[in-house]
Amino acid sequence: MTGVAPAVGRPASVTRHDGTPLRVLMIDNYDSFTFNLVQYLGELGAETTVWRNDAFALDDVAAFAPDGIVVSPGPCTPNEAGLSVALIERYSGRHPILGVCLGHQAIGQAFGGRVVPARTIMHGKTSLVRHDGTGPFEGLPDEVVATRYHSLVVVDPSAELVENAWTDDPSGRVIMGLRHAQHPTWGVQFHPESILTETGHAMLAAFLRRCARAAA
């Protein structure tokens, strides 16, 4: 990693406008990082319910009526991630969605991008990520340090998706964030819930603020 990003303090809790907790649905792709995300969201005031990626029906999501949905990291490909891709296809535009690592790749695939082996495999390494200040990067410095654990990447995203974060690996530029051009749907290739991602709480708080606006 080159360069040093300025530190960002932990943000305040985010609630609905009436002061009640936001209800977040976490789709667990059988990954230990899932519960780090649950912990971070809880520290920001959200109530998070965890469903395994193959232990629900798509109609259950509408009945649950979450304020936001997070699709977790995982050890597999989007094709092996249960209902993750199908959920994104159905509920993008109906609920704010954040995909993390595998969840980001599922968003890329759901909207016509390709998920391919990375030229540089990253496991527990940090990178300096640049971004456009949208979605989870709202209010952050132009460059942030992010922790990466992945061997797959999204390439050739469709016109429905906008690349809003990137990094430069020795093998070339790599997409680190995507946003839907019209829906409140975002993906990050890195792990905001890692302790080495210093702005992780701020990123998740930005997502929760978008959930609060949608719930108003």
One Martini backbone bead per residue (centre of mass of N, CA, C, O) as a GRO file, in nm:
protein
  216
    1MET     BB    1   0.098   0.034   0.021
    2THR     BB    2   0.020   0.373  -0.059
    3GLY     BB    3  -0.005   0.602   0.143
    4VAL     BB    4  -0.212   0.827   0.354
    5ALA     BB    5  -0.500   0.824   0.532
    6PRO     BB    6  -0.716   0.989   0.699
    7ALA     BB    7  -0.872   0.997   0.984
    8VAL     BB    8  -1.189   0.859   1.114
    9GLY     BB    9  -1.437   0.885   1.310
   10ARG     BB   10  -1.687   0.767   1.488
   11PRO     BB   11  -2.005   0.758   1.437
   12ALA     BB   12  -2.314   0.801   1.494
   13SER     BB   13  -2.604   0.699   1.534
   14VAL     BB   14  -2.867   0.541   1.335
   15THR     BB   15  -3.204   0.637   1.269
   16ARG     BB   16  -3.498   0.693   1.259
   17HIS     BB   17  -3.693   0.976   1.277
   18ASP     BB   18  -3.834   0.845   1.552
   19GLY     BB   19  -3.575   0.677   1.693
   20THR     BB   20  -3.580   0.409   1.575
   21PRO     BB   21  -3.457   0.131   1.469
   22LEU     BB   22  -3.303  -0.011   1.223
   23ARG     BB   23  -3.385  -0.266   0.979
   24VAL     BB   24  -3.163  -0.530   0.909
   25LEU     BB   25  -3.079  -0.746   0.641
   26MET     BB   26  -2.877  -1.039   0.657
   27ILE     BB   27  -2.690  -1.207   0.416
   28ASP     BB   28  -2.550  -1.523   0.467
   29ASN     BB   29  -2.242  -1.661   0.315
   30TYR     BB   30  -2.087  -1.838   0.510
   31ASP     BB   31  -1.938  -1.609   0.710
   32SER     BB   32  -1.747  -1.466   0.961
   33PHE     BB   33  -1.787  -1.159   0.877
   34THR     BB   34  -2.085  -1.118   0.930
   35PHE     BB   35  -2.055  -1.058   1.250
   36ASN     BB   36  -1.899  -0.799   1.214
   37LEU     BB   37  -2.123  -0.645   1.075
   38VAL     BB   38  -2.330  -0.672   1.298
   39GLN     BB   39  -2.165  -0.522   1.508
   40TYR     BB   40  -2.134  -0.251   1.362
   41LEU     BB   41  -2.436  -0.195   1.327
   42GLY     BB   42  -2.497  -0.199   1.631
   43GLU     BB   43  -2.303   0.043   1.701
   44LEU     BB   44  -2.510   0.223   1.502
   45GLY     BB   45  -2.823   0.111   1.598
   46ALA     BB   46  -2.890  -0.150   1.461
   47GLU     BB   47  -3.118  -0.409   1.361
   48THR     BB   48  -3.008  -0.744   1.300
   49THR     BB   49  -3.098  -0.991   1.060
   50VAL     BB   50  -3.016  -1.336   1.000
   51TRP     BB   51  -2.978  -1.498   0.678
   52ARG     BB   52  -2.940  -1.757   0.502
   53ASN     BB   53  -2.899  -1.800   0.155
   54ASP     BB   54  -3.086  -2.099   0.184
   55ALA     BB   55  -3.329  -2.004   0.426
   56PHE     BB   56  -3.522  -1.868   0.202
   57ALA     BB   57  -3.762  -1.667   0.052
   58LEU     BB   58  -3.820  -1.401  -0.142
   59ASP     BB   59  -4.099  -1.326  -0.009
   60ASP     BB   60  -3.986  -1.281   0.282
   61VAL     BB   61  -3.873  -0.996   0.243
   62ALA     BB   62  -4.137  -0.842   0.209
   63ALA     BB   63  -4.254  -0.930   0.486
   64PHE     BB   64  -4.019  -0.803   0.659
   65ALA     BB   65  -3.941  -0.511   0.579
   66PRO     BB   66  -3.674  -0.368   0.541
   67ASP     BB   67  -3.460  -0.089   0.543
   68GLY     BB   68  -3.221  -0.298   0.479
   69ILE     BB   69  -2.957  -0.464   0.281
   70VAL     BB   70  -2.709  -0.721   0.341
   71VAL     BB   71  -2.444  -0.868   0.154
   72SER     BB   72  -2.218  -1.087   0.218
   73PRO     BB   73  -1.962  -1.246   0.249
   74GLY     BB   74  -1.761  -1.519   0.091
   75PRO     BB   75  -1.617  -1.846  -0.034
   76CYS     BB   76  -1.751  -1.785  -0.316
   77THR     BB   77  -1.962  -1.757  -0.570
   78PRO     BB   78  -2.246  -1.623  -0.688
   79ASN     BB   79  -2.357  -1.906  -0.791
   80GLU     BB   80  -2.313  -2.019  -0.467
   81ALA     BB   81  -2.511  -1.782  -0.311
   82GLY     BB   82  -2.782  -1.867  -0.344
   83LEU     BB   83  -3.011  -1.581  -0.329
   84SER     BB   84  -2.843  -1.325  -0.381
   85VAL     BB   85  -2.892  -1.247  -0.678
   86ALA     BB   86  -3.204  -1.266  -0.679
   87LEU     BB   87  -3.249  -1.051  -0.465
   88ILE     BB   88  -3.125  -0.816  -0.618
   89GLU     BB   89  -3.306  -0.830  -0.867
   90ARG     BB   90  -3.575  -0.778  -0.702
   91TYR     BB   91  -3.482  -0.539  -0.465
   92SER     BB   92  -3.375  -0.339  -0.638
   93GLY     BB   93  -3.542  -0.030  -0.553
   94ARG     BB   94  -3.695  -0.126  -0.270
   95HIS     BB   95  -3.413  -0.153  -0.125
   96PRO     BB   96  -3.147  -0.098   0.032
   97ILE     BB   97  -2.813  -0.200  -0.085
   98LEU     BB   98  -2.533  -0.398   0.046
   99GLY     BB   99  -2.226  -0.516  -0.084
  100VAL     BB  100  -1.977  -0.758   0.036
  101CYS     BB  101  -1.770  -0.867  -0.180
  102LEU     BB  102  -1.959  -1.102  -0.273
  103GLY     BB  103  -2.194  -0.898  -0.280
  104HIS     BB  104  -2.063  -0.725  -0.499
  105GLN     BB  105  -2.047  -0.950  -0.713
  106ALA     BB  106  -2.354  -0.998  -0.721
  107ILE     BB  107  -2.420  -0.723  -0.834
  108GLY     BB  108  -2.258  -0.740  -1.091
  109GLN     BB  109  -2.409  -0.994  -1.200
  110ALA     BB  110  -2.708  -0.895  -1.185
  111PHE     BB  111  -2.606  -0.645  -1.403
  112GLY     BB  112  -2.393  -0.794  -1.627
  113GLY     BB  113  -2.141  -0.868  -1.510
  114ARG     BB  114  -1.814  -0.990  -1.446
  115VAL     BB  115  -1.668  -1.276  -1.279
  116VAL     BB  116  -1.321  -1.297  -1.200
  117PRO     BB  117  -1.013  -1.363  -1.171
  118ALA     BB  118  -0.761  -1.234  -1.012
  119ARG     BB  119  -0.441  -1.115  -1.071
  120THR     BB  120  -0.455  -1.021  -0.762
  121ILE     BB  121  -0.427  -1.167  -0.462
  122MET     BB  122  -0.626  -1.084  -0.162
  123HIS     BB  123  -0.517  -1.144   0.191
  124GLY     BB  124  -0.508  -0.913   0.434
  125LYS     BB  125  -0.486  -0.651   0.260
  126THR     BB  126  -0.394  -0.322   0.189
  127SER     BB  127  -0.553  -0.032   0.031
  128LEU     BB  128  -0.576   0.243  -0.177
  129VAL     BB  129  -0.885   0.413  -0.207
  130ARG     BB  130  -1.076   0.547  -0.458
  131HIS     BB  131  -1.340   0.803  -0.500
  132ASP     BB  132  -1.672   0.987  -0.548
  133GLY     BB  133  -1.861   1.019  -0.271
  134THR     BB  134  -2.059   0.782  -0.284
  135GLY     BB  135  -2.247   0.644  -0.068
  136PRO     BB  136  -2.027   0.499   0.153
  137PHE     BB  137  -1.833   0.769   0.073
  138GLU     BB  138  -1.973   0.975   0.224
  139GLY     BB  139  -1.758   1.220   0.363
  140LEU     BB  140  -1.489   1.123   0.263
  141PRO     BB  141  -1.200   1.092   0.178
  142ASP     BB  142  -1.052   1.043  -0.130
  143GLU     BB  143  -0.881   0.845   0.056
  144VAL     BB  144  -0.875   0.495   0.153
  145VAL     BB  145  -0.837   0.237   0.375
  146ALA     BB  146  -0.843  -0.113   0.269
  147THR     BB  147  -0.957  -0.442   0.318
  148ARG     BB  148  -0.850  -0.753   0.158
  149TYR     BB  149  -1.053  -1.061   0.052
  150HIS     BB  150  -0.963  -1.176  -0.269
  151SER     BB  151  -1.001  -1.369  -0.604
  152LEU     BB  152  -1.225  -1.179  -0.711
  153VAL     BB  153  -1.378  -0.984  -0.985
  154VAL     BB  154  -1.516  -0.706  -1.137
  155VAL     BB  155  -1.612  -0.682  -1.482
  156ASP     BB  156  -1.783  -0.523  -1.707
  157PRO     BB  157  -1.997  -0.329  -1.633
  158SER     BB  158  -2.285  -0.215  -1.674
  159ALA     BB  159  -2.481   0.068  -1.735
  160GLU     BB  160  -2.625   0.034  -1.445
  161LEU     BB  161  -2.329   0.073  -1.354
  162VAL     BB  162  -2.101   0.244  -1.124
  163GLU     BB  163  -1.787   0.339  -1.074
  164ASN     BB  164  -1.685   0.450  -0.725
  165ALA     BB  165  -1.426   0.254  -0.694
  166TRP     BB  166  -1.056   0.228  -0.663
  167THR     BB  167  -0.749   0.056  -0.761
  168ASP     BB  168  -0.384   0.007  -0.781
  169ASP     BB  169  -0.236  -0.250  -0.907
  170PRO     BB  170   0.023  -0.408  -1.055
  171SER     BB  171  -0.205  -0.521  -1.275
  172GLY     BB  172  -0.405  -0.281  -1.213
  173ARG     BB  173  -0.714  -0.177  -1.226
  174VAL     BB  174  -0.964  -0.196  -0.956
  175ILE     BB  175  -1.268  -0.266  -0.850
  176MET     BB  176  -1.420  -0.134  -0.529
  177GLY     BB  177  -1.690   0.006  -0.655
  178LEU     BB  178  -2.055   0.011  -0.674
  179ARG     BB  179  -2.335   0.167  -0.850
  180HIS     BB  180  -2.641   0.238  -0.911
  181ALA     BB  181  -2.783   0.466  -1.128
  182GLN     BB  182  -3.086   0.457  -0.956
  183HIS     BB  183  -3.031   0.287  -0.713
  184PRO     BB  184  -2.982   0.195  -0.362
  185THR     BB  185  -2.700   0.039  -0.478
  186TRP     BB  186  -2.412  -0.124  -0.325
  187GLY     BB  187  -2.055  -0.199  -0.369
  188VAL     BB  188  -1.780  -0.372  -0.193
  189GLN     BB  189  -1.478  -0.545  -0.218
  190PHE     BB  190  -1.422  -0.486   0.059
  191HIS     BB  191  -1.374  -0.452   0.431
  192PRO     BB  192  -1.534  -0.253   0.663
  193GLU     BB  193  -1.512  -0.470   0.919
  194SER     BB  194  -1.224  -0.413   0.933
  195ILE     BB  195  -0.983  -0.277   1.137
  196LEU     BB  196  -0.806  -0.165   0.881
  197THR     BB  197  -1.074  -0.012   0.816
  198GLU     BB  198  -1.104   0.301   0.937
  199THR     BB  199  -1.395   0.374   0.771
  200GLY     BB  200  -1.618   0.157   0.826
  201HIS     BB  201  -1.832   0.298   1.000
  202ALA     BB  202  -1.884   0.531   0.802
  203MET     BB  203  -1.991   0.358   0.571
  204LEU     BB  204  -2.230   0.228   0.726
  205ALA     BB  205  -2.362   0.496   0.806
  206ALA     BB  206  -2.425   0.588   0.518
  207PHE     BB  207  -2.617   0.357   0.461
  208LEU     BB  208  -2.815   0.414   0.697
  209ARG     BB  209  -2.899   0.694   0.602
  210ARG     BB  210  -3.035   0.585   0.347
  211CYS     BB  211  -3.239   0.411   0.497
  212ALA     BB  212  -3.375   0.645   0.652
  213ARG     BB  213  -3.478   0.794   0.404
  214ALA     BB  214  -3.652   0.554   0.295
  215ALA     BB  215  -3.830   0.534   0.575
  216ALA     BB  216  -3.977   0.829   0.574
   0.00000   0.00000   0.00000
